[in-house]
Coordinates of C-alpha atoms in Angstrom, one line a residue:
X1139 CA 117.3 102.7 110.7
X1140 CA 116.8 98.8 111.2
X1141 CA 119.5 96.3 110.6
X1142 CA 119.4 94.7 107.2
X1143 CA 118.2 92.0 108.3
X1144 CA 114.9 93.6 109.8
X1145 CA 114.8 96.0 106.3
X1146 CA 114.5 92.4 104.4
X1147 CA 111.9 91.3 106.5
X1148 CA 109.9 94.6 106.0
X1149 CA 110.2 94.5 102.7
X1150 CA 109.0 91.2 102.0
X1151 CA 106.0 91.1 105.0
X1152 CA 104.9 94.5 103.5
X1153 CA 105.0 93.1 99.9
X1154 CA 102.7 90.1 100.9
X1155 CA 100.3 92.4 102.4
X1156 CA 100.5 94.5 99.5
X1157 CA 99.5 92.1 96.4
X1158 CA 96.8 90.3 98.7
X1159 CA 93.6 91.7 97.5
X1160 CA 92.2 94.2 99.6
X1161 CA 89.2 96.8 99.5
X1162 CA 92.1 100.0 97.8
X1163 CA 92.6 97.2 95.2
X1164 CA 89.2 96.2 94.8
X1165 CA 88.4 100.3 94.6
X1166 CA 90.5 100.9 92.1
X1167 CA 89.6 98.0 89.9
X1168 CA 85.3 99.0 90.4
X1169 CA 86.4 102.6 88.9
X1170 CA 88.6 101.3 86.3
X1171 CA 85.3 98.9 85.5
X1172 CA 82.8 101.7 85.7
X1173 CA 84.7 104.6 84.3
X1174 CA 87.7 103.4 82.9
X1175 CA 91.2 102.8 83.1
X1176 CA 92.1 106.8 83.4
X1177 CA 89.2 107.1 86.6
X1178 CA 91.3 103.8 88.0
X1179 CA 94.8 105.3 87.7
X1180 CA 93.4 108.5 89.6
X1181 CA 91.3 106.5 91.9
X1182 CA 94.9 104.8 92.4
X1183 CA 96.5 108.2 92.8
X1184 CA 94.0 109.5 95.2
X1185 CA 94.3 106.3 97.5
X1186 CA 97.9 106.6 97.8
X1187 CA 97.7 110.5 98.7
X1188 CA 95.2 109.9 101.1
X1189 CA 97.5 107.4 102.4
X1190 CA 99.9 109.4 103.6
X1191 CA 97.2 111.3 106.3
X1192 CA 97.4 107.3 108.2
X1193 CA 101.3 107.3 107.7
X1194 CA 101.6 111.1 109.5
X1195 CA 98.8 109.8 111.7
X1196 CA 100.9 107.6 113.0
X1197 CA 104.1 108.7 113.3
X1198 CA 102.6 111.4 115.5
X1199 CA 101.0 108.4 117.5
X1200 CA 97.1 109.5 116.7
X1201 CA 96.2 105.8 116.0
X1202 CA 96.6 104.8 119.6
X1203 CA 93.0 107.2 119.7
X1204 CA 91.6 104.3 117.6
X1205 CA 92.8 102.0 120.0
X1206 CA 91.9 103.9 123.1
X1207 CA 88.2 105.3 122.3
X1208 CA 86.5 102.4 120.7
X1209 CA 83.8 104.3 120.0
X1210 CA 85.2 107.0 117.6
X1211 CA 87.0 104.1 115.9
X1212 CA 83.1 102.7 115.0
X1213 CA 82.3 106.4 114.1
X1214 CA 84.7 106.8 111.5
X1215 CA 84.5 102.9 110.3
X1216 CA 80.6 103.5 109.6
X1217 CA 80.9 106.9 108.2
X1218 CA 83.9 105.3 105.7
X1219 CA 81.1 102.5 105.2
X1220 CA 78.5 104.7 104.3
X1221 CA 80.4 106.7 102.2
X1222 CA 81.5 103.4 99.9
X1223 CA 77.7 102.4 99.9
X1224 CA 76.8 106.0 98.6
X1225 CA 79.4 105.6 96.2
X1226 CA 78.3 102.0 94.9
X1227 CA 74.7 103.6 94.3
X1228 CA 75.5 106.2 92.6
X1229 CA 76.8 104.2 90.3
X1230 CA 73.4 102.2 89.6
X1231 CA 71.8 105.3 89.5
X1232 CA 73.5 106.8 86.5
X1233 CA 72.5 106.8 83.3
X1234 CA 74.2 106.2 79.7
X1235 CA 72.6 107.7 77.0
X1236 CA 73.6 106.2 73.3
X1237 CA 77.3 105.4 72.2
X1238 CA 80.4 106.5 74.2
X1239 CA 81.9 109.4 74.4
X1240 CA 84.8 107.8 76.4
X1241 CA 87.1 110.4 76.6
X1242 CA 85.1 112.6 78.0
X1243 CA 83.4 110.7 80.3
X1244 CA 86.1 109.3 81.9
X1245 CA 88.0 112.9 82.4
X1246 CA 85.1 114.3 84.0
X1247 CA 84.8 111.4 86.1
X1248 CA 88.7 110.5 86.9
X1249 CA 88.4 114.1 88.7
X1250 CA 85.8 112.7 91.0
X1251 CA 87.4 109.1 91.4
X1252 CA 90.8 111.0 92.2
X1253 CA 88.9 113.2 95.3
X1254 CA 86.1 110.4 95.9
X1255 CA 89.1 107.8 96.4
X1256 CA 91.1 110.3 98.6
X1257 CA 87.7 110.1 101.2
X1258 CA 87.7 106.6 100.9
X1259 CA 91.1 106.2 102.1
X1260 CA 91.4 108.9 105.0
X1261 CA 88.2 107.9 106.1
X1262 CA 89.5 103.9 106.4
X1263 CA 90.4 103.5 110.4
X1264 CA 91.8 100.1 109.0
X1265 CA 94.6 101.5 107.4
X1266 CA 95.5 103.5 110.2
X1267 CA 95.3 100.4 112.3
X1268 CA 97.3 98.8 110.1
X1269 CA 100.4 101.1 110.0
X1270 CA 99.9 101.4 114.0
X1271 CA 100.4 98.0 114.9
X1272 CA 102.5 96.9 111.9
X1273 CA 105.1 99.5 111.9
X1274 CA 106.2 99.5 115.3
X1275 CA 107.8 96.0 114.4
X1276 CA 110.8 97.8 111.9
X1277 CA 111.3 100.5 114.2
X1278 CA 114.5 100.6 115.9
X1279 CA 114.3 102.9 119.0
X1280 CA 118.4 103.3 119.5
X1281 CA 119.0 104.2 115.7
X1282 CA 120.5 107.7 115.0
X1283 CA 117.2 108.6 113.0
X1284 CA 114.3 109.8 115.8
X1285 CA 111.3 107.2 116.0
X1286 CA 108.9 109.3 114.1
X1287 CA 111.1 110.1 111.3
X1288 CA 111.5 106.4 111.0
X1289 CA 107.8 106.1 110.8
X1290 CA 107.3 108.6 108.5
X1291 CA 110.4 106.8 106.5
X1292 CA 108.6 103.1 106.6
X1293 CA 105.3 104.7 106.4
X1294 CA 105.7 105.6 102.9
X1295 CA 107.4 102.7 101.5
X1296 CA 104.2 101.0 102.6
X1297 CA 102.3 103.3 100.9
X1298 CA 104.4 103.2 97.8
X1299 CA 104.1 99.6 97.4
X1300 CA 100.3 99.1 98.2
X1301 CA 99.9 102.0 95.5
X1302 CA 101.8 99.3 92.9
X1303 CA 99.5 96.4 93.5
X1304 CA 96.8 99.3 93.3
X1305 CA 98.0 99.8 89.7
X1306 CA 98.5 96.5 88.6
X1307 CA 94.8 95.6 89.8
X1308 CA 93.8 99.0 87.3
X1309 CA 95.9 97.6 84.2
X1310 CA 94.6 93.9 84.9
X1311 CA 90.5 95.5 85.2
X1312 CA 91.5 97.7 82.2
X1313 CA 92.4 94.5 80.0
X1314 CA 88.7 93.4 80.5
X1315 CA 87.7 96.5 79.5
X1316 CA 89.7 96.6 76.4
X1317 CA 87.8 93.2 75.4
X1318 CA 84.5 95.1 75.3
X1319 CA 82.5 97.1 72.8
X1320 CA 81.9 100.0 73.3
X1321 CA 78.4 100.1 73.7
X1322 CA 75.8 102.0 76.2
X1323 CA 75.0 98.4 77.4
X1324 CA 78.4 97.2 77.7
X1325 CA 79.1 100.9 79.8
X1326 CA 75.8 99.8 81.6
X1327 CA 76.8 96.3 82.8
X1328 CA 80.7 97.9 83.8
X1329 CA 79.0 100.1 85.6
X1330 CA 76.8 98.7 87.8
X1331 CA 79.8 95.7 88.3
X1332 CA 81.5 98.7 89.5
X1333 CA 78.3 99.7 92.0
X1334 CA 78.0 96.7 92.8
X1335 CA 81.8 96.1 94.4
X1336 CA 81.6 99.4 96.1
X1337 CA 78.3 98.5 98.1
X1338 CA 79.9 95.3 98.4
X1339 CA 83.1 96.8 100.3
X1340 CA 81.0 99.5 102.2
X1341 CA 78.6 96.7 103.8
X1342 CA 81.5 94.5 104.6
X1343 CA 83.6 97.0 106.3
X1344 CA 80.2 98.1 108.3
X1345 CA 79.4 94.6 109.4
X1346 CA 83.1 94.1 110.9
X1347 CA 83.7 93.9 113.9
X1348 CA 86.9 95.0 114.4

């Protein structure tokens, strides 16, 4: 593995890019506002499983594809775009009938944020960017452990800690939350503030260019 020195530096790089906001945080923190704090901590959940895909990704060196077919990088950027968009709208779109039945409500729809947030994730070429040109930085190519074992290693200490600012951006939405009555119009307005951040990210990540 790295010297000490290097392990500091990892951990403290990787825990500044963690706890700058960044579309998983913002994610989490739209399905916390929309469905509640449950749907957030799954959405959460699902992120940092999906996560992992990026971190095997690239210790078996498929990010360089990214790198070296531009073009499939745009496909899976848009489709991951879309996706967001699609996500955002359906959001507008539903309906609240009457008082809240909370509990409910937000099992069914943790289920879907847990899978819908999985999508979101594997489907994010940015995160396997990320680990591909971060990563390489820590690795130590004469340590005893192979190369891709210490990606695989690294990898998921990344992971681990984006997933923690992930959770403290559910808990700080589900404060707001809290605060609120809970009324179909209050559901309404958390909702479409939800919606609204997801079509938010989906356009942004589809007008970047890189």
């Amino acid at each position: 593995m790295p010297s000490t020195e290097l392990l500091i530096a990892f951990f403290a790089t990787t825990a500044i890019f963690a706890y700058i906001p960044g579309p998983a945080m913002l994610y989490a923190a739209a399905q916390t506002l929309a469905r509640g704090r449950w749907s957030g901590l799954t959405a959460a959940l699902g992120i940092h499983l999906g996560g992992y895909v990026h971190v095997f990704a690239a210790a078996a060196g498929l990010s360089v594809l990214f790198h070296a077919v531009p073009p499939l990088y745009m496909a899976v950027k848009l489709i991951g775009a879309l996706y967001l968009i699609w996500l955002g709208v359906s959001l507008f779109r539903k309906r609240v009938e009457g008082d809240v039945a909370l509990p409910a409500i937000e099992r069914k729809s943790a289920r879907r944020a847990f899978f819908e947030s999985i999508t979101v994730e594997v489907l994010n070429p940015k995160t396997a960017i990320f680990f591909m040109a971060f990563l390489p930085q820590f690795i130590d190519a004469s340590a005893a452990l192979p190369v891709w074992l210490q990606f695989v290693v690294l990898g998921t200490i990344v992971n681990l800690m984006f997933s923690s600012a992930d959770i403290v951006c559910v808990f700080l939405a589900g404060l707001v939350i809290s605060r609120l009555r809970r009324s179909s119009r209050a559901q309404r307005v958390m909702q479409r503030a939800g919606g609204a951040v997801l079509v938010g990210l989906g356009v942004h990540v589809a007008l970047q260019k890189s």
